[in-house]
Amino acid sequence: MPAHLTLFRHLPPSLEAELGRRLAVYTAVPPPRATIAGVIDLGEGTAFCVDSEELEDIRNDLAEAFRGLLMPQDQAPWRPHVTIQNKVGRGKAQRLQQQLKASFEPRPLSIRGLASWRYLGDPWAPVKRHMFRG
């Protein structure tokens, strides 16, 4: 089942064309290497931490290009993760985290592409997908 990593929570709609051009450039090469590196406590949820220097470089490049247009949450340091449990209550989240940590081993994560989405008040609508080469 595909998982999604969020690079930015909100970019102004006026950036849509430029974002598309940049994503096309980033994906004209083989995909970035990535690893599921650990378990993250989200308070009332749980996630897997993702480690990818190459994907972080892409995110940093976009953040620099769109500096001044990013909302405060997107200006904060990026914590790439895949949420596996959300809004379940603290106790339930901690139990799952303990179970996962007991047998956790880092493993490769396949990054297949980059996509942009537009929020329409619910649901989200896909704008464009850019698949990595190779």
CSV table of C-alpha atoms in Angstrom, one decimal:
chain,number,residue,atom,x,y,z
A,1,MET,CA,0.0,0.0,0.0
A,2,PRO,CA,1.5,3.3,-1.0
A,3,ALA,CA,2.4,5.7,1.8
A,4,HIS,CA,2.7,9.5,1.5
A,5,LEU,CA,5.3,11.8,2.9
A,6,THR,CA,4.3,15.5,3.1
A,7,LEU,CA,7.0,17.9,2.1
A,8,PHE,CA,4.8,21.0,2.6
A,9,ARG,CA,1.4,21.4,4.2
A,10,HIS,CA,0.4,24.4,2.2
A,11,LEU,CA,1.9,26.2,-0.8
A,12,PRO,CA,0.1,29.2,-2.4
A,13,PRO,CA,-1.9,28.2,-5.5
A,14,SER,CA,0.0,30.8,-7.5
A,15,LEU,CA,3.1,28.5,-7.2
A,16,GLU,CA,1.4,25.6,-8.9
A,17,ALA,CA,3.1,26.0,-12.3
A,18,GLU,CA,6.6,26.7,-10.9
A,19,LEU,CA,6.2,23.7,-8.5
A,20,GLY,CA,5.3,21.5,-11.4
A,21,ARG,CA,8.4,22.6,-13.3
A,22,ARG,CA,10.6,22.0,-10.3
A,23,LEU,CA,9.1,18.6,-9.5
A,24,ALA,CA,9.7,17.5,-13.2
A,25,VAL,CA,13.4,18.4,-12.8
A,26,TYR,CA,13.8,16.6,-9.5
A,27,THR,CA,12.2,13.4,-10.9
A,28,ALA,CA,14.2,13.2,-14.1
A,29,VAL,CA,16.8,11.1,-12.2
A,30,PRO,CA,16.6,7.8,-10.3
A,31,PRO,CA,14.6,8.0,-7.0
A,32,PRO,CA,16.3,9.1,-3.8
A,33,ARG,CA,17.5,6.4,-1.4
A,34,ALA,CA,15.4,6.3,1.8
A,35,THR,CA,15.1,4.2,4.9
A,36,ILE,CA,12.4,3.7,7.5
A,37,ALA,CA,14.7,4.5,10.4
A,38,GLY,CA,12.6,4.3,13.6
A,39,VAL,CA,9.3,4.8,15.4
A,40,ILE,CA,8.1,8.3,16.3
A,41,ASP,CA,5.7,9.3,19.1
A,42,LEU,CA,3.1,11.6,17.7
A,43,GLY,CA,1.4,12.1,21.1
A,44,GLU,CA,-1.9,10.5,20.2
A,45,GLY,CA,-0.5,8.6,17.3
A,46,THR,CA,2.5,6.7,15.9
A,47,ALA,CA,4.6,7.1,12.8
A,48,PHE,CA,7.7,5.6,11.1
A,49,CYS,CA,10.6,8.1,10.8
A,50,VAL,CA,12.0,8.3,7.3
A,51,ASP,CA,15.6,9.1,6.7
A,52,SER,CA,16.6,10.3,3.2
A,53,GLU,CA,19.3,12.8,2.7
A,54,GLU,CA,18.5,13.1,-1.0
A,55,LEU,CA,14.8,13.8,-0.4
A,56,GLU,CA,15.7,16.3,2.3
A,57,ASP,CA,17.9,18.1,-0.3
A,58,ILE,CA,14.8,18.3,-2.6
A,59,ARG,CA,12.7,19.7,0.2
A,60,ASN,CA,15.4,22.2,1.3
A,61,ASP,CA,15.8,23.4,-2.3
A,62,LEU,CA,12.0,24.0,-2.6
A,63,ALA,CA,11.9,25.7,0.8
A,64,GLU,CA,14.6,28.1,-0.3
A,65,ALA,CA,13.0,28.7,-3.7
A,66,PHE,CA,9.6,29.5,-2.0
A,67,ARG,CA,11.0,31.3,1.1
A,68,GLY,CA,8.8,34.1,2.2
A,69,LEU,CA,5.7,32.3,0.8
A,70,LEU,CA,5.7,29.4,3.3
A,71,MET,CA,3.4,29.2,6.3
A,72,PRO,CA,5.0,29.0,9.7
A,73,GLN,CA,4.6,25.2,9.9
A,74,ASP,CA,6.4,24.8,6.6
A,75,GLN,CA,9.2,27.0,7.7
A,76,ALA,CA,9.9,24.7,10.7
A,77,PRO,CA,12.5,21.9,10.4
A,78,TRP,CA,11.1,19.0,8.4
A,79,ARG,CA,10.4,15.7,10.2
A,80,PRO,CA,9.7,13.2,7.4
A,81,HIS,CA,7.5,10.4,8.6
A,82,VAL,CA,4.7,8.0,7.6
A,83,THR,CA,1.8,8.1,10.0
A,84,ILE,CA,0.5,4.7,10.9
A,85,GLN,CA,-1.8,5.7,13.7
A,86,ASN,CA,-3.5,9.0,14.5
A,87,LYS,CA,-5.9,10.4,17.1
A,88,VAL,CA,-6.2,7.2,19.1
A,89,GLY,CA,-5.4,8.4,22.6
A,90,ARG,CA,-2.1,8.5,24.4
A,91,GLY,CA,-2.3,5.1,26.0
A,92,LYS,CA,-3.2,3.2,22.8
A,93,ALA,CA,-0.4,5.1,20.9
A,94,GLN,CA,2.2,4.2,23.6
A,95,ARG,CA,1.2,0.5,23.5
A,96,LEU,CA,1.7,0.3,19.7
A,97,GLN,CA,5.0,2.2,19.9
A,98,GLN,CA,6.3,-0.3,22.5
A,99,GLN,CA,5.3,-3.2,20.3
A,100,LEU,CA,6.9,-1.8,17.2
A,101,LYS,CA,10.1,-0.8,19.0
A,102,ALA,CA,10.5,-4.3,20.4
A,103,SER,CA,11.2,-5.8,17.0
A,104,PHE,CA,12.0,-2.7,14.9
A,105,GLU,CA,14.8,-2.9,12.3
A,106,PRO,CA,15.6,-0.2,9.8
A,107,ARG,CA,14.6,-1.1,6.3
A,108,PRO,CA,14.7,0.4,2.8
A,109,LEU,CA,11.8,2.6,1.6
A,110,SER,CA,11.0,3.0,-2.0
A,111,ILE,CA,10.3,6.6,-3.1
A,112,ARG,CA,8.5,6.3,-6.5
A,113,GLY,CA,7.5,9.9,-7.2
A,114,LEU,CA,6.5,13.4,-6.1
A,115,ALA,CA,3.0,14.8,-6.4
A,116,SER,CA,1.2,18.0,-5.8
A,117,TRP,CA,-2.3,18.3,-4.4
A,118,ARG,CA,-4.9,21.0,-4.1
A,119,TYR,CA,-7.1,21.3,-1.0
A,120,LEU,CA,-10.8,21.7,-1.9
A,121,GLY,CA,-12.2,21.8,1.6
A,122,ASP,CA,-12.3,17.9,1.6
A,123,PRO,CA,-11.3,15.9,-0.2
A,124,TRP,CA,-7.9,16.7,-1.6
A,125,ALA,CA,-7.6,16.7,-5.4
A,126,PRO,CA,-4.5,15.6,-7.2
A,127,VAL,CA,-2.8,18.2,-9.4
A,128,LYS,CA,0.1,16.3,-10.9
A,129,ARG,CA,2.3,13.3,-10.3
A,130,HIS,CA,5.9,13.1,-11.3
A,131,MET,CA,7.5,9.7,-11.2
A,132,PHE,CA,11.2,9.2,-10.8
A,133,ARG,CA,13.2,7.7,-13.7
A,134,GLY,CA,14.9,4.4,-13.4
